[in-house]
CSV table of C-alpha atoms and ligand atoms in Angstrom, one decimal:
chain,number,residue,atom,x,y,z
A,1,UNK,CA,69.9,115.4,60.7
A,2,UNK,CA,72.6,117.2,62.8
A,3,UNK,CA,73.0,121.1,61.9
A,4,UNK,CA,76.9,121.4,60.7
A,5,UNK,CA,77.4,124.9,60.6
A,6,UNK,CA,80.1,125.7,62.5
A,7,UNK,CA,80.0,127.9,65.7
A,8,UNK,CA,80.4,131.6,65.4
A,9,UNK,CA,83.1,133.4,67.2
A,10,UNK,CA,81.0,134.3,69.9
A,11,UNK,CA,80.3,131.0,71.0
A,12,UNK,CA,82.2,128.9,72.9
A,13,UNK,CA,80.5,126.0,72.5
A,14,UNK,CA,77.5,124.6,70.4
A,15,UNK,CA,76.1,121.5,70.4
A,16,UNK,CA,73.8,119.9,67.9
A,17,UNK,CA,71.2,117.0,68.5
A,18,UNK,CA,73.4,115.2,70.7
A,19,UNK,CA,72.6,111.8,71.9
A,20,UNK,CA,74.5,109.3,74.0
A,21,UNK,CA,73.5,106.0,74.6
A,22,UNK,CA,75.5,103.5,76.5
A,23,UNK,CA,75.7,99.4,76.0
A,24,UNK,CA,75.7,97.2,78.6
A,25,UNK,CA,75.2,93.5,77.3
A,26,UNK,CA,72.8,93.0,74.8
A,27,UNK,CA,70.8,96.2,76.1
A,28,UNK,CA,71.8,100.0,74.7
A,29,UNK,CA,70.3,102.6,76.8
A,30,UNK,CA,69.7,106.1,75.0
A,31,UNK,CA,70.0,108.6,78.1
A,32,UNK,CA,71.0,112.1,76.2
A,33,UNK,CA,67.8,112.1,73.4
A,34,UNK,CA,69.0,115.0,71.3
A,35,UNK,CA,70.4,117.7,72.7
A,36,UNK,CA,70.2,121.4,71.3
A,37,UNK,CA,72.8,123.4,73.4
A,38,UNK,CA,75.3,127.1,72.9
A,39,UNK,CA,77.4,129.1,75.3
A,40,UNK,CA,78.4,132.5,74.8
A,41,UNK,CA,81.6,133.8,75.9
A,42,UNK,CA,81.6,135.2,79.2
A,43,UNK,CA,78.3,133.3,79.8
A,44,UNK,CA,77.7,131.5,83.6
A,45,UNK,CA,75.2,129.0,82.8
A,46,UNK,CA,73.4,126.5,85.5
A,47,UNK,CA,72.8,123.3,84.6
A,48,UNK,CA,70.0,121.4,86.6
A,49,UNK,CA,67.8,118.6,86.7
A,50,UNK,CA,66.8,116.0,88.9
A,51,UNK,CA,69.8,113.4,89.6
A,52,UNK,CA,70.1,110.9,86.9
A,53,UNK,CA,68.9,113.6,84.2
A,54,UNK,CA,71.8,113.8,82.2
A,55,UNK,CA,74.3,116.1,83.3
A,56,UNK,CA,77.3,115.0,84.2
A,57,UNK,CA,76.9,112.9,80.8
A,58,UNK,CA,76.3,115.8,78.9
A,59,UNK,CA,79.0,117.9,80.8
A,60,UNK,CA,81.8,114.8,79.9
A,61,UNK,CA,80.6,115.4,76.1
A,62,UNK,CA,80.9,119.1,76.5
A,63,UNK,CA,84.5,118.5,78.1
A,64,UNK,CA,85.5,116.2,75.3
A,65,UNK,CA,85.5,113.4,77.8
A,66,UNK,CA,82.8,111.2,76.6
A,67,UNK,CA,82.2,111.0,72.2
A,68,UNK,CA,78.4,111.3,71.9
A,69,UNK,CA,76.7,108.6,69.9
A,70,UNK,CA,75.7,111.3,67.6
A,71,UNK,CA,75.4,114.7,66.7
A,72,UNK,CA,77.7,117.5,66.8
A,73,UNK,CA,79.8,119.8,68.7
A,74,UNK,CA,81.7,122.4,67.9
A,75,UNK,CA,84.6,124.2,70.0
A,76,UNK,CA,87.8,126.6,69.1
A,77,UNK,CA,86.2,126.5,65.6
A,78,UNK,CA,86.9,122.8,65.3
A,79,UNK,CA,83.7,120.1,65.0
A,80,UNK,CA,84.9,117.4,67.5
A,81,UNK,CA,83.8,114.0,65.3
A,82,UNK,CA,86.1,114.9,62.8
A,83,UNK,CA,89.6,114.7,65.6
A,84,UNK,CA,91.2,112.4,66.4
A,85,UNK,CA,92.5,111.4,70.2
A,86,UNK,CA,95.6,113.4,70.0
A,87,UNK,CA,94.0,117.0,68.3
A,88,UNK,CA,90.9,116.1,71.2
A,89,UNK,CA,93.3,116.3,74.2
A,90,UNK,CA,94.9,118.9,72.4
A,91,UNK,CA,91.6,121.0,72.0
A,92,UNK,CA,90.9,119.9,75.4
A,93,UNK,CA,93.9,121.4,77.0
A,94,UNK,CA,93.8,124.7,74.9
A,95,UNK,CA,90.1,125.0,75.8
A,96,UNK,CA,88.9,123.4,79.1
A,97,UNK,CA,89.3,123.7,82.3
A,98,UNK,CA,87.2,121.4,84.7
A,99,UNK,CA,86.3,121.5,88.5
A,100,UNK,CA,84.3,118.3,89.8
A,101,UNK,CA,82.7,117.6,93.1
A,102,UNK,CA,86.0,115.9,94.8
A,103,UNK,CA,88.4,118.5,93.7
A,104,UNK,CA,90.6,115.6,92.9
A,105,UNK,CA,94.3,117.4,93.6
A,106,UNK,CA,97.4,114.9,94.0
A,107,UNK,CA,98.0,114.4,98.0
A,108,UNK,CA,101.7,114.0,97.4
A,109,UNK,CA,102.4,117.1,95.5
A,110,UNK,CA,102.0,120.6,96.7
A,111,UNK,CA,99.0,123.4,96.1
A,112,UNK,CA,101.2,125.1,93.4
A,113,UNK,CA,102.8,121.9,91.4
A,114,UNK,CA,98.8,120.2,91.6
A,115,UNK,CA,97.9,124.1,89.5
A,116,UNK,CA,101.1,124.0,87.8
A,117,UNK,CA,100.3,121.0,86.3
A,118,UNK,CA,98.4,121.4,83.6
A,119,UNK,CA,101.1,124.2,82.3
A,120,UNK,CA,103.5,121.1,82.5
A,121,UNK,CA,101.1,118.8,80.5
A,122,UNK,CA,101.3,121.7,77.8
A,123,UNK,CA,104.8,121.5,77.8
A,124,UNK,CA,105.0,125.6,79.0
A,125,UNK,CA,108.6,125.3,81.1
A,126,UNK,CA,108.8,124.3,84.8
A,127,UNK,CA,109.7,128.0,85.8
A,128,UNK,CA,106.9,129.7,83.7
A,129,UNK,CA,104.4,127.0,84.7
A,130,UNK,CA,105.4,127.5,88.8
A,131,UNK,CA,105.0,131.6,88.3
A,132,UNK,CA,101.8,131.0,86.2
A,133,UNK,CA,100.9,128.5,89.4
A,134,UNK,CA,102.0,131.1,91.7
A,135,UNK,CA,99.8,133.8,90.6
A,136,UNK,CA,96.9,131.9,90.1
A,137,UNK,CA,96.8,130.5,93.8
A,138,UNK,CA,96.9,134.5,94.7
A,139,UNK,CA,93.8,135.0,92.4
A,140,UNK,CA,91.7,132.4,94.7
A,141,UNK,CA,92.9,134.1,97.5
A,142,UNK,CA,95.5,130.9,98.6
A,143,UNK,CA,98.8,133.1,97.9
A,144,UNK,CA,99.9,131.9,101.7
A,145,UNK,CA,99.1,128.5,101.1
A,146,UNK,CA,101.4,127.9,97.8
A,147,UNK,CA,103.4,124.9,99.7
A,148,UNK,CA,100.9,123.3,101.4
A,149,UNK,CA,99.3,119.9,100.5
A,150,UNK,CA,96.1,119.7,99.7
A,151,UNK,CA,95.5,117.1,103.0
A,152,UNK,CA,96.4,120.9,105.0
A,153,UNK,CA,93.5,123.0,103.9
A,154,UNK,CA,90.0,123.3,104.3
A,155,UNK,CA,87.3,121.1,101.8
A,156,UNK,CA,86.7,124.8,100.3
A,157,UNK,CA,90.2,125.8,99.9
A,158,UNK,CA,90.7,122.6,98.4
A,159,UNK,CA,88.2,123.6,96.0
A,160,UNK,CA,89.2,126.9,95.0
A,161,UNK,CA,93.1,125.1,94.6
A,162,UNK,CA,90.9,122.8,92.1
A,163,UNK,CA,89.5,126.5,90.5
A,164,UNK,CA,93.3,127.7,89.8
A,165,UNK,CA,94.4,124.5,88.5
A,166,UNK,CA,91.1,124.8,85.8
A,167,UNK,CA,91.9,128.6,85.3
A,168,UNK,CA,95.8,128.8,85.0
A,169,UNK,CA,95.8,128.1,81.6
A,170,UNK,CA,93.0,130.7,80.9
A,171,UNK,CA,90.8,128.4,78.9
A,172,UNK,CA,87.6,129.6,77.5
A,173,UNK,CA,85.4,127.4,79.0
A,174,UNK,CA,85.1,126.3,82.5
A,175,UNK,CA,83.0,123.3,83.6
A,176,UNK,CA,82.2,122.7,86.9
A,177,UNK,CA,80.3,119.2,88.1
A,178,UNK,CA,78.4,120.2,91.2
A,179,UNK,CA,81.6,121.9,92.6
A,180,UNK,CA,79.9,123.3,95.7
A,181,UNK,CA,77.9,119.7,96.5
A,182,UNK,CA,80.1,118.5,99.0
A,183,UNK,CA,81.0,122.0,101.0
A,184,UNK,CA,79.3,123.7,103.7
A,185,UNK,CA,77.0,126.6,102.1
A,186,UNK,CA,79.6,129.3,103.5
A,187,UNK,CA,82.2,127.7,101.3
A,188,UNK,CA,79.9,127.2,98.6
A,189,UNK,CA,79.3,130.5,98.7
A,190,UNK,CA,83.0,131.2,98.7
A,191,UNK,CA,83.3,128.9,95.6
A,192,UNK,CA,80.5,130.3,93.7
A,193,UNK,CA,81.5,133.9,94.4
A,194,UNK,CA,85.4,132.9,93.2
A,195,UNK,CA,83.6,131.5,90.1
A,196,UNK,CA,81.4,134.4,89.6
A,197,UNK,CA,84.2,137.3,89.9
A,198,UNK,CA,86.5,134.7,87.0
A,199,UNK,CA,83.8,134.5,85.3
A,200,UNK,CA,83.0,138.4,84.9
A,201,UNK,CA,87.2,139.4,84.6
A,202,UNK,CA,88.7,137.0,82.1
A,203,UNK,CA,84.9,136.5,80.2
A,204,UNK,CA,85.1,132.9,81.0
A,205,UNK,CA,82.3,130.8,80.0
A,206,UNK,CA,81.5,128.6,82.9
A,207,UNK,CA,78.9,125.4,82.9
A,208,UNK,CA,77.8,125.0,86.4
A,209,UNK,CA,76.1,121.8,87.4
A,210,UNK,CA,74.5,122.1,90.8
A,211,UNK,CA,71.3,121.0,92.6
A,212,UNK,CA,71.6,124.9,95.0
A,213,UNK,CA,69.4,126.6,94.1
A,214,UNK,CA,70.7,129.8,95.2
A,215,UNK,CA,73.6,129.1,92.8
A,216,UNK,CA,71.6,128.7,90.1
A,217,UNK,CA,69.6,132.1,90.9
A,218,UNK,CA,73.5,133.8,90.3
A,219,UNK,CA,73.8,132.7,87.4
A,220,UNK,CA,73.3,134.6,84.1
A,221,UNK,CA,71.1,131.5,82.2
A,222,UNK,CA,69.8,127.7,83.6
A,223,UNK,CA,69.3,125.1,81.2
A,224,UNK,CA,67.1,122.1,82.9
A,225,UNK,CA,67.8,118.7,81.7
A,226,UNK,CA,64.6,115.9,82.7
A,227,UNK,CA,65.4,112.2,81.7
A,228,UNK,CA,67.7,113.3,79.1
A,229,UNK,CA,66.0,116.3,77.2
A,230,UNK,CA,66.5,119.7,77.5
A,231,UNK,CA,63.4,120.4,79.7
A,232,UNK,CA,63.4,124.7,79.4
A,233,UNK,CA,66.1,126.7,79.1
A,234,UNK,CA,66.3,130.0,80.6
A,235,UNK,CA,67.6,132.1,77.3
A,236,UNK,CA,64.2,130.9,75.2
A,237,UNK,CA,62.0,132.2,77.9
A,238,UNK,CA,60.2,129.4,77.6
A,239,UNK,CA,59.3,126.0,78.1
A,240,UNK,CA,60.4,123.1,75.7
B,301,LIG,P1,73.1,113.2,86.5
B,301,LIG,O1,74.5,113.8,86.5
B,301,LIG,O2,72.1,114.2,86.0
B,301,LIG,O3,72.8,112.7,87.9
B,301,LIG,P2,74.2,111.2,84.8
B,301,LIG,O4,74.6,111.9,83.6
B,301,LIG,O5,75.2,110.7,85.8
B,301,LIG,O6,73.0,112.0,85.5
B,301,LIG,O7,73.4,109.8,84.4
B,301,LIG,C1,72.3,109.8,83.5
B,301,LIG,C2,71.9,108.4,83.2
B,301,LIG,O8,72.9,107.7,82.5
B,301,LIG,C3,71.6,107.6,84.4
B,301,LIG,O9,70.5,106.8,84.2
B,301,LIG,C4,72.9,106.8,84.6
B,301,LIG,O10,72.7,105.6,85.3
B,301,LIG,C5,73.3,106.6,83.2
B,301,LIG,N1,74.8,106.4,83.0
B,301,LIG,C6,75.7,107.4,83.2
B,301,LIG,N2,77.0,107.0,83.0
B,301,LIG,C7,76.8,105.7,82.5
B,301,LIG,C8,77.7,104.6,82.1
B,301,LIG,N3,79.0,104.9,82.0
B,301,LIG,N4,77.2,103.5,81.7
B,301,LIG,C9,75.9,103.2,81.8
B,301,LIG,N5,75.0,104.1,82.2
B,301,LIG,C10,75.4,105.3,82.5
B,302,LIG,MG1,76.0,114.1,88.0
């Protein structure tokens, strides 16, 4: 039986015996088994596992993206089963912020209307939402690079353009879906660090997914995920 309590305030997120199975045909295939999870505000946390673990399943839950099949998470004091589309992409845009492996910008728009965007989405006003844009590019360290398309810059610039659009509405919680897995490890660095330095000045809680090892060592916990289950996680010192 899922624990219900809700999260306390120092939590960001909690999740409770999640499971997610998904149907194809006749067949359902279970591939998150029950899921214990919490971050802390201000908390970096590495998620690893071997490739077809879980992760990017459980880090679409965690974002709101996918429901789980059951279970419970709760975020921004709110227990997500319970909402309904419209209060989750509203707790999703008040909360989240997300950086994936293909920092997914729009080619035809601009490095400050792609971080502007979300701003828009909200319905903040085109001027606040292009200074809010403005400033945020700066903070990666882009301020010269505010008109450019994405198709201009680097692979890691476009990745830390993908880091302002998921910070400029200074959400709690950042997730981040192997953000450094398609970058050279001088840029990867560059990402981490970026991440790392957000991270430790707004208290951000971030959700890293990577296979770097390296990374993981910089971060402040690792949870490891093995064919669904939480395999050890570095907060219990000590194996599951
Ligand atoms: P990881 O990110 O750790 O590599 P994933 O979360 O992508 O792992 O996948 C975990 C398991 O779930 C895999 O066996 C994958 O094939 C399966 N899976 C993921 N998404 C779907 C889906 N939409 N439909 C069916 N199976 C899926
Ligand atoms: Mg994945």
């Amino acid at each position: 039986m899922a624990d219900r309590r809700p999260a306390s305030p120092e939590l960001v997120v909690r999740l409770c015996a999640i499971t997610k199975a998904f149907a194809n045909g006749a067949t359902v295939t279970e591939v998150l088994h029950g899921i214990d999870f919490e971050l802390h505000r201000g908390e970096l946390c590495a998620l690893i596992g071997p490739s077809g673990s879980g992760k990017s399943t459980l880090l679409n839950i965690i974002g709101l993206l996918a429901k789980p099949t059951s279970g419970s998470l709760w975020m921004g004091g709110e227990e997500a089963s319970q909402l309904d589309e419209p209060a989750l992409t509203a707790l999703r845009s008040r909360q989240l912020g997300f950086v994936f492996q293909f920092h997914h910008l729009i080619g035809a728009l601009t490095c400050v209307e792609n971080v502007a965007m979300p701003l828009l989405i909200r319905g903040t006003s085109r001027s606040v939402a292009q200074a809010r844009a403005t400033e945020a590019l700066a903070e990666v360290g882009l301020a010269d690079r505010v008109r450019s398309r994405p198709s201009e810059l680097s692979g890691g610039q476009q990745q830390r353009v993908a880091v302002a659009r998921a910070l400029v509405g200074d959400p709690p919680l950042l997730l981040a879906d192997e953000p450094t897995g398609n970058l050279d490890s001088a840029s990867s660095d560059a990402v981490f660090g970026l991440l790392r330095r957000l991270n430790r000045e707004r208290g951000t809680g971030v959700i890293v997914v990577t296979h770097d090892s390296r990374i993981a060592e910089r971060c402040d916990s690792t949870v490891e995920l093995v064919d669904g289950r939480v395999h050890s996680d570095s907060r219990w010192k000590l194996q599951v």
